[in-house]
mmCIF file of C-alpha atoms in Angstrom:
data_model
loop_
_atom_site.group_PDB
_atom_site.id
_atom_site.type_symbol
_atom_site.label_atom_id
_atom_site.label_comp_id
_atom_site.label_asym_id
_atom_site.label_seq_id
_atom_site.Cartn_x
_atom_site.Cartn_y
_atom_site.Cartn_z
ATOM 1 C CA GLY A 1 -115.360 20.237 102.568
ATOM 2 C CA GLN A 2 -117.923 20.903 99.768
ATOM 3 C CA THR A 3 -116.034 23.169 97.426
ATOM 4 C CA ASN A 4 -117.948 21.597 94.311
ATOM 5 C CA GLU A 5 -121.399 21.647 95.473
ATOM 6 C CA VAL A 6 -120.929 25.505 95.867
ATOM 7 C CA ALA A 7 -119.339 25.899 93.558
ATOM 8 C CA SER A 8 -122.373 24.088 91.660
ATOM 9 C CA ALA A 9 -124.729 26.174 93.432
ATOM 10 C CA VAL A 10 -123.199 29.710 93.002
ATOM 11 C CA GLN A 11 -122.677 29.083 89.424
ATOM 12 C CA SER A 12 -126.204 27.591 88.797
ATOM 13 C CA LEU A 13 -127.799 30.930 91.110
ATOM 14 C CA ALA A 14 -125.028 33.769 89.338
ATOM 15 C CA LYS A 15 -126.873 32.209 85.721
ATOM 16 C CA PHE A 16 -130.539 32.223 87.149
ATOM 17 C CA TYR A 17 -130.257 35.616 88.419
ATOM 18 C CA LYS A 18 -128.588 36.901 84.814
ATOM 19 C CA LEU A 19 -131.993 35.485 83.314
ATOM 20 C CA THR A 20 -134.286 36.896 85.671
ATOM 21 C CA LEU A 21 -133.142 40.445 86.079
ATOM 22 C CA SER A 22 -132.000 40.248 82.267
ATOM 23 C CA ARG A 23 -134.397 43.486 81.303
ATOM 24 C CA LYS A 24 -133.006 44.039 77.635
ATOM 25 C CA LYS A 25 -136.768 42.350 76.462
ATOM 26 C CA SER A 26 -140.292 40.999 77.951
ATOM 27 C CA ILE A 27 -140.276 38.618 75.409
ATOM 28 C CA SER A 28 -137.910 35.904 74.918
ATOM 29 C CA THR A 29 -138.606 32.317 73.984
ATOM 30 C CA ILE A 30 -139.389 28.959 75.014
ATOM 31 C CA GLU A 31 -135.973 27.519 75.063
ATOM 32 C CA ASN A 32 -134.652 30.617 76.905
ATOM 33 C CA GLU A 33 -137.359 30.158 79.530
ATOM 34 C CA LEU A 34 -137.636 26.116 79.838
ATOM 35 C CA GLU A 35 -133.209 27.030 80.400
ATOM 36 C CA HIS A 36 -134.327 29.769 83.117
ATOM 37 C CA VAL A 37 -136.363 26.861 85.237
ATOM 38 C CA ALA A 38 -134.056 24.523 84.505
ATOM 39 C CA THR A 39 -131.729 26.563 86.655
ATOM 40 C CA TYR A 40 -134.341 27.057 89.549
ATOM 41 C CA VAL A 41 -135.256 23.597 89.501
ATOM 42 C CA GLU A 42 -130.805 22.702 89.501
ATOM 43 C CA LEU A 43 -131.366 25.766 93.069
ATOM 44 C CA GLN A 44 -134.624 23.750 94.327
ATOM 45 C CA ASN A 45 -132.898 20.067 93.856
ATOM 46 C CA MET A 46 -129.731 21.371 96.253
ATOM 47 C CA ARG A 47 -131.707 22.588 98.332
ATOM 48 C CA TYR A 48 -134.187 19.820 98.367
ATOM 49 C CA HIS A 49 -131.781 16.768 97.976
ATOM 50 C CA ASN A 50 -132.727 15.656 94.455
ATOM 51 C CA GLY A 51 -136.592 15.152 95.139
ATOM 52 C CA ILE A 52 -137.190 16.586 92.025
ATOM 53 C CA ASN A 53 -137.163 15.211 89.063
ATOM 54 C CA PHE A 54 -137.296 17.712 86.301
ATOM 55 C CA VAL A 55 -138.631 16.688 82.648
ATOM 56 C CA ILE A 56 -138.282 18.682 79.499
ATOM 57 C CA ASP A 57 -140.301 17.196 76.667
ATOM 58 C CA MET A 58 -140.208 20.248 74.330
ATOM 59 C CA PRO A 59 -140.249 19.519 70.211
ATOM 60 C CA ASP A 60 -137.742 21.688 68.744
ATOM 61 C CA GLU A 61 -140.105 23.159 66.211
ATOM 62 C CA LEU A 62 -141.804 25.314 69.212
ATOM 63 C CA LEU A 63 -138.339 26.798 71.429
ATOM 64 C CA SER A 64 -138.147 29.776 69.229
ATOM 65 C CA TYR A 65 -141.775 30.831 69.537
ATOM 66 C CA SER A 66 -141.658 34.048 72.057
ATOM 67 C CA ILE A 67 -143.696 33.786 75.602
ATOM 68 C CA PRO A 68 -143.399 36.039 78.157
ATOM 69 C CA LYS A 69 -140.251 36.349 80.628
ATOM 70 C CA LEU A 70 -141.191 34.396 83.586
ATOM 71 C CA THR A 71 -144.134 32.948 82.444
ATOM 72 C CA LEU A 72 -142.705 28.688 83.390
ATOM 73 C CA GLN A 73 -140.544 29.841 86.644
ATOM 74 C CA PRO A 74 -143.906 30.472 89.345
ATOM 75 C CA ILE A 75 -145.943 27.569 88.092
ATOM 76 C CA VAL A 76 -143.320 25.312 88.543
ATOM 77 C CA GLU A 77 -142.713 26.917 91.557
ATOM 78 C CA ASN A 78 -145.670 26.145 92.650
ATOM 79 C CA SER A 79 -145.967 22.781 91.599
ATOM 80 C CA ILE A 80 -142.846 21.941 93.897
ATOM 81 C CA GLN A 81 -144.080 24.210 96.876
ATOM 82 C CA HIS A 82 -147.527 23.946 96.763
ATOM 83 C CA GLY A 83 -147.792 20.001 95.142
ATOM 84 C CA ILE A 84 -144.609 17.844 95.904
ATOM 85 C CA LEU A 85 -143.432 19.486 99.022
ATOM 86 C CA GLU A 86 -146.516 18.187 100.483
ATOM 87 C CA LYS A 87 -146.673 15.011 99.666
ATOM 88 C CA ALA A 88 -145.075 12.518 103.121
ATOM 89 C CA ASP A 89 -141.532 11.666 100.947
ATOM 90 C CA LYS A 90 -141.423 15.375 99.277
ATOM 91 C CA THR A 91 -140.131 13.735 96.075
ATOM 92 C CA GLY A 92 -141.947 14.104 91.954
ATOM 93 C CA THR A 93 -141.620 14.523 89.012
ATOM 94 C CA ILE A 94 -142.727 17.665 86.786
ATOM 95 C CA VAL A 95 -143.144 17.112 83.194
ATOM 96 C CA THR A 96 -142.940 20.159 80.440
ATOM 97 C CA THR A 97 -144.053 19.013 76.730
ATOM 98 C CA GLY A 98 -145.628 21.551 74.341
ATOM 99 C CA TRP A 99 -146.978 20.903 70.820
ATOM 100 C CA MET A 100 -149.450 23.130 68.458
ATOM 101 C CA ASP A 101 -153.169 23.855 67.952
ATOM 102 C CA ALA A 102 -154.855 25.591 65.566
ATOM 103 C CA GLY A 103 -151.536 28.205 65.183
ATOM 104 C CA ASP A 104 -151.125 28.631 69.074
ATOM 105 C CA VAL A 105 -148.261 26.937 71.024
ATOM 106 C CA ILE A 106 -149.450 24.948 73.701
ATOM 107 C CA ILE A 107 -147.394 25.047 76.747
ATOM 108 C CA LEU A 108 -148.446 21.616 79.206
ATOM 109 C CA ILE A 109 -146.523 21.878 82.831
ATOM 110 C CA SER A 110 -147.853 18.215 84.757
ATOM 111 C CA ASP A 111 -146.924 17.766 88.514
ATOM 112 C CA ASP A 112 -147.384 14.539 90.476
ATOM 113 C CA GLY A 113 -148.009 16.484 93.241
ATOM 114 C CA ILE A 114 -150.557 16.365 96.377
ATOM 115 C CA GLY A 115 -153.162 18.288 93.695
ATOM 116 C CA ILE A 116 -155.570 21.247 94.184
ATOM 117 C CA SER A 117 -158.822 20.608 95.372
ATOM 118 C CA GLN A 118 -161.713 22.056 93.426
ATOM 119 C CA GLU A 119 -162.843 24.609 95.585
ATOM 120 C CA ARG A 120 -159.183 26.159 95.149
ATOM 121 C CA LEU A 121 -159.035 25.271 91.483
ATOM 122 C CA GLU A 122 -162.055 27.559 90.924
ATOM 123 C CA LEU A 123 -160.140 30.184 92.762
ATOM 124 C CA ILE A 124 -156.348 30.498 90.755
ATOM 125 C CA LEU A 125 -156.735 32.643 87.868
ATOM 126 C CA SER A 126 -159.900 34.193 89.424
ATOM 127 C CA GLU A 127 -158.568 38.074 90.369
ATOM 128 C CA THR A 128 -159.712 37.373 94.330
ATOM 129 C CA PRO A 129 -156.712 37.384 96.114
ATOM 130 C CA ILE A 130 -156.226 33.660 98.191
ATOM 131 C CA ALA A 131 -155.234 34.467 101.245
ATOM 132 C CA SER A 132 -153.905 31.442 103.066
ATOM 133 C CA VAL A 133 -150.587 29.967 105.212
ATOM 134 C CA LYS A 134 -149.912 27.969 102.135
ATOM 135 C CA GLY A 135 -149.622 31.453 99.672
ATOM 136 C CA THR A 136 -151.946 33.176 97.384
ATOM 137 C CA ASN A 137 -153.771 33.038 93.949
ATOM 138 C CA ILE A 138 -151.318 36.815 93.131
ATOM 139 C CA ALA A 139 -148.242 35.060 90.698
ATOM 140 C CA VAL A 140 -150.739 33.298 88.237
ATOM 141 C CA SER A 141 -153.363 34.925 88.304
ATOM 142 C CA ASN A 142 -150.332 37.804 87.016
ATOM 143 C CA ILE A 143 -149.097 35.672 84.122
ATOM 144 C CA HIS A 144 -152.751 34.804 82.960
ATOM 145 C CA LYS A 145 -154.140 38.523 82.760
ATOM 146 C CA ARG A 146 -150.482 39.452 81.346
ATOM 147 C CA LEU A 147 -151.077 37.238 78.656
ATOM 148 C CA ARG A 148 -154.540 37.550 77.895
ATOM 149 C CA LEU A 149 -153.374 41.645 78.066
ATOM 150 C CA LEU A 150 -150.713 40.952 75.897
ATOM 151 C CA TYR A 151 -152.595 38.383 73.294
ATOM 152 C CA GLY A 152 -156.511 38.365 73.824
ATOM 153 C CA GLU A 153 -158.809 36.846 75.862
ATOM 154 C CA ALA A 154 -158.293 33.067 74.107
ATOM 155 C CA TYR A 155 -154.789 32.969 75.560
ATOM 156 C CA GLY A 156 -153.970 32.792 79.083
ATOM 157 C CA LEU A 157 -153.592 29.515 81.534
ATOM 158 C CA THR A 158 -156.126 26.563 82.042
ATOM 159 C CA TYR A 159 -155.776 24.202 86.121
ATOM 160 C CA SER A 160 -156.767 20.720 85.892
ATOM 161 C CA SER A 161 -156.057 18.773 89.030
ATOM 162 C CA ILE A 162 -157.148 15.706 91.024
ATOM 163 C CA GLN A 163 -156.229 15.380 94.925
ATOM 164 C CA GLY A 164 -153.561 13.053 95.613
ATOM 165 C CA GLN A 165 -152.822 12.647 91.945
ATOM 166 C CA GLY A 166 -151.098 16.302 90.540
ATOM 167 C CA THR A 167 -152.059 19.154 88.805
ATOM 168 C CA GLU A 168 -151.588 19.595 85.060
ATOM 169 C CA VAL A 169 -151.449 23.915 84.283
ATOM 170 C CA SER A 170 -151.940 24.351 80.218
ATOM 171 C CA ILE A 171 -150.141 27.694 78.707
ATOM 172 C CA ARG A 172 -151.671 28.427 75.559
ATOM 173 C CA LEU A 173 -149.474 31.278 73.570
ATOM 174 C CA PRO A 174 -150.261 32.368 69.450
ATOM 175 C CA MET A 175 -147.190 30.759 67.796
ATOM 176 C CA GLN A 176 -145.479 33.930 67.244
ATOM 177 C CA SER A 177 -141.283 34.366 66.904
ATOM 178 C CA ILE A 178 -138.907 37.092 68.258
#
């Protein structure tokens, strides 16, 4: 009786896996990564009754710059799983924006989830694994390390958070085109 919803879910899932599993290159464009993460959020909204408002406010001039594949999706996944879904009403907003800064591209992902404690914030990008009921820091730590290995110590992730208000993740990349 819900053939339209099922068809939409299958199409979104197929698109998500196509973007995820494509092995041609390990580097993509910001535009393609945003499409990938938007598809991921679409799938999560099917699961969580459209409780996640995902806003992309990316300037067009940044869309063709390169970014390693699977940089944005794990960060947005954490925003959903550890931020928004931990709120009492399980609803919230994630905003993705970007700008140029001294020859670099900055991408900012912010959410209005529950935030992260200062103690946990200090461990997130460390090489010390965090083992807890809520997950580990392996994905974001790997993204941070991968960006630094590819581009140098000046690049990677920066986290800031206020408990009860949300979290911001800043991604610094060099301004490179594919």
